[in-house]
Coordinates of C-alpha atoms and ligand atoms in Angstrom, one line a residue:
M861 CA -8.0 -28.0 -29.8
I862 CA -8.1 -25.5 -27.2
E863 CA -11.1 -23.6 -26.6
E864 CA -12.2 -20.5 -24.7
T865 CA -14.8 -21.4 -22.3
V866 CA -17.1 -18.2 -21.7
N867 CA -18.2 -18.5 -18.2
T868 CA -21.9 -17.3 -17.6
A869 CA -22.1 -15.3 -14.4
A870 CA -23.5 -17.2 -11.6
P871 CA -27.2 -16.0 -11.0
V872 CA -27.3 -12.6 -8.9
E873 CA -28.1 -14.4 -5.5
E874 CA -29.1 -11.9 -2.5
K875 CA -26.0 -11.8 -0.1
K876 CA -25.7 -12.9 3.4
L877 CA -24.2 -10.2 5.6
N878 CA -21.0 -10.6 6.6
F879 CA -20.3 -10.2 10.1
L880 CA -18.8 -6.6 9.7
E881 CA -21.9 -5.8 8.1
E882 CA -23.9 -7.2 10.5
I883 CA -22.2 -5.3 13.5
I884 CA -21.9 -1.8 11.3
E885 CA -25.8 -2.3 10.0
E886 CA -26.8 -2.8 14.1
D887 CA -24.4 0.5 15.0
L888 CA -25.9 2.8 12.2
R889 CA -29.4 1.4 13.7
S890 CA -29.2 1.6 17.2
G891 CA -27.9 5.4 16.4
K892 CA -24.7 4.5 17.7
Y893 CA -22.9 6.3 15.1
E894 CA -24.2 8.4 12.5
S895 CA -21.5 7.2 9.6
I896 CA -18.7 4.7 10.3
L897 CA -14.9 5.8 9.5
T898 CA -12.5 3.2 9.2
R899 CA -9.1 3.4 8.4
F900 CA -6.1 1.3 6.9
P901 CA -2.9 0.8 8.7
P902 CA 0.1 -0.2 6.6
E903 CA 3.6 0.0 8.2
P904 CA 5.7 1.6 5.5
N905 CA 8.2 -1.3 6.0
G906 CA 7.4 -2.7 2.5
Y907 CA 5.4 -3.4 -0.3
L908 CA 1.5 -4.4 -0.4
H909 CA 0.8 -7.8 -1.0
L910 CA -2.8 -9.8 -2.2
G911 CA -3.6 -10.3 2.1
H912 CA -3.2 -6.0 2.0
A913 CA -5.8 -6.4 -0.8
K914 CA -8.0 -8.1 1.4
S915 CA -7.7 -5.4 4.1
L916 CA -8.2 -2.7 1.3
C917 CA -11.2 -4.0 0.0
I918 CA -13.1 -4.6 3.4
N919 CA -11.9 -1.3 4.8
F920 CA -12.7 0.5 1.8
G921 CA -15.6 -1.7 1.1
L922 CA -17.7 -1.1 4.1
A923 CA -17.0 2.5 4.6
M924 CA -18.2 3.2 0.2
K925 CA -21.3 0.3 1.3
Y926 CA -22.4 2.4 4.1
G927 CA -21.2 6.1 2.9
G928 CA -18.8 6.3 5.3
K929 CA -14.6 7.0 4.7
T930 CA -11.3 5.3 5.1
N931 CA -8.5 6.7 6.4
L932 CA -4.8 5.6 4.8
R933 CA -2.8 5.9 8.4
Y934 CA 1.0 5.0 8.3
D935 CA 2.0 3.0 11.1
D936 CA 5.5 4.7 11.5
T937 CA 6.7 4.0 14.6
N938 CA 9.3 1.9 13.7
P939 CA 12.3 4.5 12.5
V940 CA 14.7 1.6 11.3
K941 CA 12.5 -0.2 9.1
E942 CA 10.8 3.0 7.4
D943 CA 10.9 4.4 4.3
T944 CA 9.2 7.1 2.0
E945 CA 9.9 4.6 -0.7
Y946 CA 7.7 2.4 0.8
V947 CA 5.0 5.4 1.4
D948 CA 4.6 6.5 -2.4
A949 CA 4.3 2.4 -3.4
I950 CA 1.6 2.1 -0.8
K951 CA -0.4 4.8 -2.1
E952 CA -0.1 3.9 -5.6
D953 CA -0.8 0.4 -4.8
I954 CA -3.9 1.4 -3.6
K955 CA -4.6 4.5 -6.1
W956 CA -4.1 1.1 -8.7
L957 CA -7.2 -0.6 -6.8
G958 CA -9.2 1.9 -7.0
F959 CA -9.8 3.5 -3.9
D960 CA -9.8 6.8 -2.6
W961 CA -8.8 7.9 1.2
A962 CA -10.4 10.4 3.1
E963 CA -7.3 11.8 4.7
E964 CA -3.7 10.5 4.6
K965 CA -2.3 10.3 8.2
Y966 CA 0.6 8.9 9.9
A967 CA 1.3 7.9 13.4
S968 CA 4.0 9.7 13.5
D969 CA 2.0 12.6 13.7
Y970 CA 0.5 12.1 16.8
F971 CA 4.0 11.6 18.5
D972 CA 3.5 14.8 20.6
Q973 CA -0.2 13.7 21.8
L974 CA 0.9 10.3 22.5
Y975 CA 4.1 12.0 24.5
E976 CA 1.5 13.9 26.2
W977 CA -0.7 11.0 27.4
A978 CA 2.8 9.1 28.4
E979 CA 3.3 12.3 31.0
D980 CA -0.2 12.1 32.3
M981 CA -0.5 8.6 32.8
I982 CA 3.0 8.6 35.1
K983 CA 1.2 11.5 37.1
R984 CA -1.5 9.4 37.4
G985 CA 0.9 6.7 39.1
L986 CA 0.3 4.7 35.5
A987 CA 3.9 4.2 34.0
Y988 CA 7.2 4.2 35.2
V989 CA 10.2 4.2 33.9
D990 CA 12.1 0.4 34.4
D991 CA 16.0 -0.1 33.8
Q992 CA 15.9 -4.2 33.6
N993 CA 17.1 -4.9 30.1
Q994 CA 15.4 -6.9 27.9
E995 CA 16.5 -10.4 29.5
E996 CA 15.4 -9.6 33.1
M997 CA 12.0 -7.7 31.9
R998 CA 11.4 -11.5 29.9
A999 CA 12.7 -13.4 32.4
N1000 CA 10.6 -11.5 35.2
R1001 CA 7.1 -11.3 33.2
G1002 CA 6.1 -15.1 34.4
T1003 CA 4.1 -17.3 32.0
V1004 CA 0.4 -18.0 31.2
E1005 CA 0.5 -19.7 34.6
T1006 CA 2.5 -18.2 36.8
P1007 CA 2.9 -14.9 37.9
G1008 CA 5.3 -12.5 36.9
T1009 CA 7.6 -10.5 39.7
D1010 CA 7.7 -7.0 39.8
S1011 CA 10.5 -4.7 38.1
P1012 CA 12.8 -3.5 41.2
Y1013 CA 12.0 -0.1 39.6
R1014 CA 8.3 -0.3 39.8
N1015 CA 7.7 2.0 42.7
R1016 CA 9.7 4.8 41.7
S1017 CA 8.2 8.3 42.7
V1018 CA 6.0 10.5 40.2
E1019 CA 8.8 12.7 40.1
E1020 CA 11.0 10.6 39.6
N1021 CA 9.5 9.1 36.8
L1022 CA 8.7 12.2 35.2
Q1023 CA 12.6 13.5 35.2
L1024 CA 13.3 10.3 33.9
F1025 CA 11.3 10.2 30.6
R1026 CA 12.0 13.6 30.3
D1027 CA 15.5 13.1 30.6
M1028 CA 14.7 9.6 27.8
K1029 CA 13.1 12.1 25.8
A1030 CA 16.4 14.8 25.7
G1031 CA 18.9 12.0 24.6
K1032 CA 20.6 11.4 27.9
Y1033 CA 20.2 6.9 27.8
A1034 CA 21.2 4.7 25.3
D1035 CA 19.1 2.4 23.0
G1036 CA 17.9 0.0 25.4
E1037 CA 18.7 1.1 28.6
K1038 CA 15.2 2.0 29.7
V1039 CA 11.7 1.9 29.1
L1040 CA 8.7 3.6 30.0
R1041 CA 5.7 0.9 31.1
A1042 CA 2.2 1.0 32.0
K1043 CA 1.7 0.0 35.7
I1044 CA -0.9 -2.3 35.4
D1045 CA -0.7 -5.8 37.0
M1046 CA 2.1 -8.0 36.8
A1047 CA 0.3 -11.3 37.7
H1048 CA -2.6 -10.5 35.4
P1049 CA -4.0 -13.5 33.4
N1050 CA -3.7 -11.8 30.2
M1051 CA 0.3 -11.8 29.9
M1052 CA -0.9 -8.3 27.6
F1053 CA -1.3 -6.5 30.8
R1054 CA 1.8 -7.5 32.8
D1055 CA 3.0 -3.9 32.5
P1056 CA 3.2 -3.9 28.6
I1057 CA 6.0 -1.1 27.7
L1058 CA 5.0 2.4 26.3
Y1059 CA 8.1 3.7 25.1
R1060 CA 11.8 2.4 23.9
I1061 CA 14.7 4.5 23.0
K1062 CA 16.1 3.9 19.6
H1063 CA 18.5 6.7 18.7
A1064 CA 17.3 6.5 15.1
S1065 CA 16.3 9.4 12.2
H1066 CA 12.6 8.7 11.3
H1067 CA 11.2 8.6 7.9
R1068 CA 9.3 12.1 8.7
T1069 CA 10.2 13.2 12.4
G1070 CA 13.4 13.0 11.2
D1071 CA 16.2 13.6 14.6
K1072 CA 13.1 15.2 17.2
W1073 CA 12.6 12.2 19.0
C1074 CA 14.6 8.9 19.9
I1075 CA 11.9 7.3 21.9
Y1076 CA 9.3 5.8 19.8
P1077 CA 6.0 4.8 21.0
M1078 CA 5.3 1.0 21.1
Y1079 CA 2.4 -0.3 18.8
D1080 CA 0.1 -1.3 21.1
Y1081 CA 0.3 2.3 22.8
T1082 CA 0.0 4.0 19.5
H1083 CA -3.3 1.8 17.4
G1084 CA -6.1 2.5 19.5
Q1085 CA -5.0 6.2 20.4
C1086 CA -4.6 7.4 16.2
D1087 CA -7.8 5.7 15.8
S1088 CA -9.7 7.2 18.8
I1089 CA -7.6 10.4 17.7
E1090 CA -9.1 10.2 14.0
H1091 CA -12.8 9.4 15.4
I1092 CA -12.5 5.5 14.1
T1093 CA -15.8 3.4 14.2
H1094 CA -14.7 0.9 13.1
S1095 CA -10.8 -0.4 13.6
I1096 CA -10.6 -3.9 11.7
C1097 CA -7.5 -6.0 11.9
T1098 CA -7.0 -9.7 11.3
L1099 CA -7.4 -12.5 14.2
E1100 CA -3.5 -12.2 15.6
F1101 CA -4.3 -8.8 17.6
D1102 CA -7.4 -10.0 19.0
V1103 CA -5.3 -10.9 22.0
H1104 CA -4.7 -6.9 21.8
R1105 CA -8.1 -5.9 21.7
P1106 CA -8.6 -5.7 25.9
L1107 CA -5.2 -3.9 26.1
Y1108 CA -6.4 -1.3 23.2
D1109 CA -9.9 -1.0 25.2
W1110 CA -7.8 -0.1 28.4
F1111 CA -6.0 2.4 27.1
I1112 CA -8.7 4.3 25.8
Q1113 CA -10.8 4.3 29.1
T1114 CA -7.9 5.2 30.7
L1115 CA -7.1 8.3 28.9
G1116 CA -10.8 9.1 28.6
I1117 CA -10.9 9.7 24.6
F1118 CA -13.1 8.6 21.7
P1119 CA -13.9 4.7 22.0
S1120 CA -12.7 3.3 18.6
H1121 CA -13.5 -0.3 18.5
Q1122 CA -11.4 -3.3 17.2
Y1123 CA -12.5 -5.9 15.2
E1124 CA -11.1 -9.1 13.8
F1125 CA -10.9 -10.6 10.4
A1126 CA -9.6 -14.0 9.1
R1127 CA -6.1 -12.8 7.1
L1128 CA -5.4 -14.3 3.7
N1129 CA -3.6 -17.3 3.3
L1130 CA -3.3 -18.7 -0.5
T1131 CA -2.0 -21.4 -1.3
Y1132 CA 2.1 -21.5 -3.0
T1133 CA 2.6 -18.4 -1.6
L1134 CA 4.2 -16.6 1.2
M1135 CA 2.8 -13.2 2.6
S1136 CA 4.8 -12.0 5.1
K1137 CA 7.0 -8.9 4.2
R1138 CA 10.1 -10.1 6.6
K1139 CA 10.4 -12.7 3.8
L1140 CA 9.9 -10.8 0.9
L1141 CA 12.4 -8.5 1.5
E1142 CA 14.6 -11.3 2.2
L1143 CA 13.8 -12.4 -1.7
V1144 CA 14.5 -9.3 -2.5
Q1145 CA 17.6 -8.1 -1.1
K1146 CA 19.3 -12.1 -1.9
G1147 CA 18.6 -11.4 -5.4
L1148 CA 16.2 -14.1 -5.2
V1149 CA 13.6 -12.2 -7.6
S1150 CA 14.7 -9.1 -9.7
G1151 CA 12.7 -6.6 -7.1
W1152 CA 9.1 -6.0 -5.6
D1153 CA 7.7 -5.8 -9.0
D1154 CA 9.1 -9.4 -10.3
P1155 CA 6.1 -11.0 -11.9
R1156 CA 6.2 -14.1 -9.8
M1157 CA 5.7 -12.1 -6.5
P1158 CA 2.7 -11.1 -4.5
T1159 CA 3.2 -8.3 -3.9
L1160 CA 0.5 -5.8 -5.8
C1161 CA 3.1 -4.6 -7.8
G1162 CA 4.1 -7.5 -9.1
V1163 CA 0.7 -9.2 -9.8
R1164 CA 0.0 -5.7 -11.6
R1165 CA 3.1 -6.0 -13.6
R1166 CA 2.1 -9.9 -14.5
G1167 CA -0.9 -8.4 -15.6
Y1168 CA -3.9 -9.1 -13.0
T1169 CA -6.1 -6.4 -13.2
A1170 CA -7.5 -4.5 -10.1
D1171 CA -11.3 -5.7 -10.8
A1172 CA -10.0 -9.1 -10.8
L1173 CA -8.4 -8.8 -7.7
K1174 CA -11.6 -7.5 -6.2
M1175 CA -13.7 -10.2 -7.8
F1176 CA -11.7 -12.5 -5.8
C1177 CA -12.1 -10.4 -2.4
D1178 CA -15.8 -10.6 -2.5
K1179 CA -15.8 -14.1 -3.0
I1180 CA -13.5 -15.4 -0.4
G1181 CA -15.7 -13.3 1.5
V1182 CA -14.6 -12.0 5.5
S1183 CA -14.7 -14.8 8.0
K1184 CA -13.5 -15.0 11.5
R1185 CA -11.7 -18.3 10.6
D1186 CA -8.0 -19.0 9.6
Q1187 CA -8.5 -20.8 6.1
M1188 CA -6.5 -21.3 2.7
M1189 CA -7.6 -20.2 -0.1
D1190 CA -6.8 -22.0 -3.2
L1191 CA -4.3 -19.8 -6.1
Q1192 CA -6.5 -21.1 -8.6
L1193 CA -9.4 -19.4 -7.8
L1194 CA -7.5 -15.9 -7.8
E1195 CA -6.3 -17.0 -11.3
W1196 CA -9.9 -18.1 -12.5
C1197 CA -10.8 -14.2 -12.0
V1198 CA -7.9 -12.6 -13.6
R1199 CA -9.1 -15.4 -16.1
Q1200 CA -12.7 -14.4 -16.0
D1201 CA -12.0 -10.6 -16.0
L1202 CA -9.6 -10.6 -19.2
N1203 CA -11.9 -13.1 -20.8
A1204 CA -14.0 -10.4 -20.9
R1205 CA -11.4 -7.5 -21.7
S1206 CA -8.3 -8.4 -23.3
N1207 CA -7.5 -8.3 -26.9
R1208 CA -6.6 -11.1 -29.1
Y1209 CA -3.8 -11.9 -30.9
M1210 CA -1.8 -14.9 -32.7
V1211 CA 1.7 -15.9 -31.4
V1212 CA 3.6 -18.7 -32.3
S1213 CA 5.9 -20.5 -29.6
D1214 CA 9.4 -21.1 -29.8
D1215 CA 10.3 -23.7 -32.2
P1216 CA 7.8 -23.4 -34.9
I1217 CA 7.5 -25.1 -37.9
K1218 CA 7.4 -23.2 -41.3
L1219 CA 4.2 -23.7 -43.4
T1220 CA 4.7 -23.1 -47.3
I1221 CA 1.6 -22.6 -49.1
T1222 CA 2.5 -23.6 -52.8
N1223 CA -0.8 -22.6 -54.4
W1224 CA -0.2 -18.9 -53.5
E1225 CA 0.5 -16.5 -55.8
P1226 CA 4.1 -15.4 -54.9
G1227 CA 4.8 -11.7 -53.3
K1228 CA 0.7 -11.7 -52.8
V1229 CA -0.6 -10.5 -49.4
E1230 CA -4.2 -10.5 -48.3
W1231 CA -5.4 -8.2 -45.4
F1232 CA -8.4 -10.0 -43.0
D1233 CA -9.8 -7.8 -40.4
C1234 CA -10.2 -9.6 -36.9
P1235 CA -12.3 -8.7 -34.0
L1236 CA -9.9 -8.1 -31.3
N1237 CA -12.3 -9.3 -28.9
P1238 CA -14.7 -12.1 -30.1
A1239 CA -17.4 -10.9 -27.7
D1240 CA -17.7 -7.8 -29.6
P1241 CA -17.7 -9.0 -33.0
E1242 CA -19.1 -5.8 -34.5
G1243 CA -16.3 -4.0 -32.4
A1244 CA -12.5 -2.7 -32.9
K1245 CA -10.6 -4.5 -35.6
R1246 CA -6.9 -5.6 -36.1
N1247 CA -5.3 -6.6 -39.9
V1248 CA -3.8 -9.3 -39.9
P1249 CA -1.7 -10.0 -43.0
F1250 CA -1.5 -13.7 -44.7
T1251 CA 0.8 -14.6 -47.3
G1252 CA 2.7 -17.9 -48.4
E1253 CA 5.1 -18.5 -46.4
L1254 CA 3.5 -19.0 -42.6
L1255 CA 5.0 -20.4 -39.1
I1256 CA 2.8 -22.8 -37.0
D1257 CA 3.0 -24.3 -33.4
R1258 CA 5.1 -27.3 -33.4
S1259 CA 2.2 -28.7 -31.1
D1260 CA -0.1 -28.3 -33.7
F1261 CA 1.5 -30.7 -36.2
M1262 CA 1.6 -34.4 -35.8
E1263 CA 3.0 -37.2 -38.0
D1264 CA 1.7 -40.1 -36.7
A1265 CA -1.3 -38.6 -35.5
P1266 CA -4.4 -40.9 -33.6
K1267 CA -7.5 -40.4 -34.9
K1268 CA -9.2 -37.8 -32.3
F1269 CA -5.8 -35.3 -33.6
F1270 CA -8.3 -32.7 -35.5
R1271 CA -4.6 -30.2 -35.4
L1272 CA -2.6 -30.4 -38.8
K1273 CA -1.3 -34.0 -40.3
P1274 CA -0.1 -35.4 -43.3
D1275 CA -3.1 -35.2 -46.0
G1276 CA -5.0 -33.2 -43.3
E1277 CA -7.0 -30.4 -43.6
V1278 CA -7.0 -27.8 -41.0
R1279 CA -8.2 -24.1 -40.6
L1280 CA -6.0 -21.2 -40.3
K1281 CA -7.7 -18.8 -38.0
Y1282 CA -9.8 -16.0 -39.4
T1283 CA -8.6 -17.5 -43.0
Y1284 CA -8.3 -20.6 -45.2
I1285 CA -8.6 -24.6 -45.4
I1286 CA -5.5 -26.1 -45.9
K1287 CA -4.1 -29.1 -46.5
C1288 CA -0.8 -30.8 -45.8
N1289 CA 1.0 -32.5 -48.9
E1290 CA 4.3 -32.9 -47.6
V1291 CA 6.5 -33.2 -44.8
V1292 CA 10.2 -31.9 -45.0
K1293 CA 12.5 -33.1 -42.2
D1294 CA 16.0 -32.0 -41.8
E1295 CA 18.9 -34.8 -41.6
N1296 CA 17.9 -35.6 -38.5
G1297 CA 14.4 -36.4 -39.0
K1298 CA 12.6 -33.5 -37.2
V1299 CA 9.9 -31.8 -39.5
V1300 CA 11.4 -28.5 -40.8
E1301 CA 8.4 -27.2 -43.3
L1302 CA 4.9 -28.8 -44.4
K1303 CA 4.1 -27.5 -48.0
C1304 CA 0.6 -27.4 -48.0
T1305 CA -2.0 -26.2 -50.3
Y1306 CA -5.0 -23.7 -49.6
D1307 CA -8.5 -23.9 -51.1
P1308 CA -9.4 -20.2 -52.1
T1309 CA -13.5 -20.8 -51.7
T1310 CA -12.7 -21.6 -48.2
G1311 CA -13.2 -18.0 -47.2
R1312 CA -13.3 -16.6 -43.7
D1313 CA -14.0 -18.6 -40.4
G1314 CA -16.9 -20.3 -40.5
E1315 CA -17.8 -19.5 -44.0
Y1316 CA -18.4 -21.9 -46.8
R1317 CA -17.7 -25.4 -45.2
A1318 CA -16.3 -26.4 -42.4
V1319 CA -13.2 -28.5 -40.8
K1320 CA -12.9 -29.8 -37.2
G1321 CA -9.6 -28.4 -36.1
T1322 CA -8.4 -24.7 -36.8
I1323 CA -4.7 -23.6 -35.8
H1324 CA -3.2 -20.1 -35.1
W1325 CA -0.4 -19.1 -37.3
V1326 CA 1.7 -16.1 -38.3
S1327 CA 3.1 -14.9 -41.9
T1328 CA 7.1 -15.0 -41.5
E1329 CA 6.9 -11.5 -43.8
Y1330 CA 5.3 -9.3 -41.2
M1331 CA 5.9 -11.7 -38.1
K1332 CA 7.5 -9.5 -35.0
E1333 CA 10.2 -11.1 -32.9
I1334 CA 9.2 -11.4 -29.1
E1335 CA 10.2 -12.5 -25.8
V1336 CA 8.1 -14.3 -24.1
R1337 CA 8.6 -14.7 -19.6
N1338 CA 6.6 -18.0 -19.0
Y1339 CA 6.2 -17.7 -14.9
D1340 CA 4.9 -20.5 -12.8
K1341 CA 4.1 -20.4 -9.1
L1342 CA 7.4 -19.2 -7.1
F1343 CA 7.4 -21.7 -4.4
V1344 CA 6.9 -25.6 -4.8
K1345 CA 5.1 -25.9 -1.8
E1346 CA 0.9 -25.9 -1.1
D1347 CA 1.2 -24.5 2.4
M1348 CA 4.1 -22.0 3.0
N1349 CA 3.0 -21.2 6.2
D1350 CA 4.1 -24.6 7.3
I1351 CA 7.8 -24.7 7.1
P1352 CA 9.2 -27.8 9.3
E1353 CA 12.0 -27.0 11.5
D1354 CA 14.4 -27.8 10.1
K1355 CA 13.9 -25.9 6.3
D1356 CA 13.7 -22.2 5.4
Y1357 CA 11.0 -21.2 2.9
K1358 CA 13.7 -20.9 0.6
D1359 CA 14.2 -24.5 0.2
Y1360 CA 10.6 -24.6 -1.3
L1361 CA 11.2 -21.7 -4.4
N1362 CA 10.5 -23.3 -7.3
P1363 CA 13.0 -23.3 -10.1
E1364 CA 10.9 -23.6 -12.5
S1365 CA 9.4 -20.4 -11.8
L1366 CA 10.3 -18.6 -14.8
K1367 CA 11.6 -19.5 -18.8
V1368 CA 12.1 -17.5 -21.1
V1369 CA 11.7 -18.6 -24.7
K1370 CA 11.1 -16.3 -28.1
G1371 CA 7.5 -15.8 -29.8
Y1372 CA 6.4 -14.7 -33.3
A1373 CA 3.3 -12.5 -33.4
E1374 CA 1.2 -10.9 -35.7
P1375 CA 2.3 -7.5 -36.5
A1376 CA -0.8 -5.6 -34.4
L1377 CA 0.5 -7.1 -31.2
V1378 CA 3.2 -4.8 -30.7
E1379 CA 1.2 -1.9 -31.7
D1380 CA -1.4 -3.0 -29.3
N1381 CA -1.2 0.4 -26.2
T1382 CA -4.2 -0.7 -24.0
G1383 CA -2.1 -1.7 -20.9
I1384 CA -4.4 -4.5 -20.5
A1385 CA -3.2 -8.1 -20.7
V1386 CA -3.3 -9.3 -23.9
Q1387 CA -5.0 -13.0 -25.3
F1388 CA -2.3 -14.8 -27.4
E1389 CA -5.2 -17.0 -29.0
R1390 CA -5.4 -20.8 -27.7
V1391 CA -2.6 -20.0 -25.2
G1392 CA -3.2 -17.5 -22.6
Y1393 CA -3.2 -14.5 -21.2
F1394 CA 0.3 -11.9 -21.2
H1395 CA 0.9 -8.7 -20.3
R1396 CA 3.5 -6.3 -22.1
D1397 CA 6.3 -5.6 -19.2
P1398 CA 8.1 -2.3 -19.1
D1399 CA 11.6 -4.2 -19.7
S1400 CA 10.1 -3.7 -23.4
T1401 CA 12.6 -2.2 -26.4
P1402 CA 11.7 -1.2 -29.6
E1403 CA 13.8 -3.8 -31.2
L1404 CA 12.6 -6.3 -28.7
P1405 CA 8.9 -6.5 -26.7
V1406 CA 8.7 -8.8 -23.5
Y1407 CA 5.7 -9.8 -22.8
N1408 CA 4.7 -11.9 -19.0
K1409 CA 2.3 -14.8 -19.3
T1410 CA -0.2 -13.8 -17.0
T1411 CA -1.8 -16.8 -16.6
A1412 CA -3.0 -19.8 -18.8
L1413 CA -6.4 -20.0 -21.2
K1414 CA -7.8 -22.4 -18.5
D1415 CA -6.7 -25.1 -16.4
S1416 CA -9.1 -27.8 -14.8
F1417 CA -10.3 -25.7 -11.6
K1418 CA -14.3 -25.5 -11.8
F1419 CA -15.2 -23.0 -9.7
Ligands
ATP1504 P1 3.4 -9.1 7.2 O1 2.8 -10.0 8.5 O2 3.4 -9.2 6.1 O3 4.4 -8.0 7.7 P2 1.7 -6.9 8.4 O4 0.1 -7.0 9.1 O5 3.1 -6.7 9.4 O6 2.2 -7.9 6.9 P3 0.6 -4.1 7.8 O7 1.6 -2.9 6.7 O8 1.2 -4.0 9.4 O9 1.5 -5.4 7.5 O10 -0.5 -4.2 7.5 C1 -1.9 -3.1 7.4 C2 -2.7 -3.8 7.2 O11 -3.0 -5.2 6.4 C3 -3.1 -4.4 8.5 O12 -4.6 -4.3 9.5 C4 -3.1 -6.2 8.4 O13 -3.9 -6.9 9.5 C5 -3.4 -6.3 7.0 N1 -2.8 -7.9 6.6 C6 -1.6 -8.1 6.3 N2 -1.4 -9.6 6.1 C7 -3.0 -9.6 5.7 C8 -3.3 -10.4 5.3 N3 -2.6 -11.6 4.3 N4 -5.0 -11.0 4.6 C9 -5.4 -10.0 5.6 N5 -5.3 -8.7 6.0 C10 -3.6 -8.1 6.4
MG1505 MG1 2.4 -5.2 10.9

């Protein structure tokens, strides 16, 4: 039979500091900073996913460990894709993970300041308005091997640039007609320094500033300055931003403002999982999932609906650690953490799956009901109980009976004995079949001297069951991986990531539950004994409670 393994925690070992902790400890020791301030900078253009959980755990985790603080700052410089729906959802997800930010800020809070700095740069001859279109700019940028070509508009006078930039702001030009660029070096070996764009024209309403602006600052011109304004000490982001770091430093030095510093860590990649907001949005928009919170989605609202706990995600982030090298993490490790957490805290109930077999206790007094009080969690035998009714007609899982059973089959078989979990030992005396030969009923007798689990005498097998008189019908949504491909970052040229959607990722079946299940209001996923963890879905109605499969009870993964 399937038995729950209670994992004993690994011995506590002195953990080595990760590279960010080393940097911070040195900065505090040397007196560079008195306290640290980190930030989490989501763009409000989608829902947070598991990758963001890693970033959140790092940013908030470091601040908590070293007595510092973390700001939440929305990186909202692209009005076309951003929305308050996302702003609200992001806050909800961060709170759910159990993190509190010091200040809630928006890059758009600093638009005035950023604009002022841009005028300063123009006045210092460090920025100019360029009329080249996108293609011309791209062509003149050069390549890694060859230097770029100066724009014909590069040597405009300060006065002309200032006037043009003010006209851009005033709305005199159409999208794409002009941009403001930093005047650095079109032959710079780092392409980022080849006169990066500071502002582009976008006639679009912004979720916060409305129609005040029709020019918007670019990421590179915004991020470091926002960090600096807030006095962020350690600006932690993913590895792909390391090429931006010199420019980040250049703006801060050029403007002579608070020296925030950027550090990069490896982003989270998970097997069978896609973590790009753009693609997740496409799945939602095309109806390939039921929404951002579809339990198969890697979004925080999705895994929450699936039954993953915040503690399990934090345990996972702690285990994967912080590294400077990209790597693929095993989805099974995440599931292991979920199981580990739920094993300790979830309530247990018996639920029989679709296509059960009826089991009749022929020596049971007709109409008699016996209630068994059973622990909600075996780890806490003295703790809260649930009452389970036992009657003369029961259901069991079809997989718990076998007619021509091999020797090692310890569940029910003709003339065999088995313990009905928490209650009596029964013996199967007669197998009833329909005209197609399908087993429809097992006639059994119970042994009244056997009492409860473990009392009086033992048998090798224990199976779960429900009373047909008291059971509740439920809907069970069995989820599997959304994608069948292990490395979803590695899609061949001639394929699309949607080609790898798993057609079997959702199977809806019926289930039959002991009555106490539907009374469970803990809000935490429960264990269907011997089967797995399941979480009640908001689609539930009083007539039909719905349960999402969180994860199986165990698999072969060894941690
Ligand atoms: P996506 O590529 O999914 O659209 P993003 O980087 O555009 O993600 P942001 O909202 O800009 O999303 O990210 C906010 C923060 O979360 C950034 O600091 C970003 O580096 C970090 N982050 C995003 N994805 C991951 C990931 N897979 N692992 C770790 N951190 C991540
Ligand atoms: Mg981004």
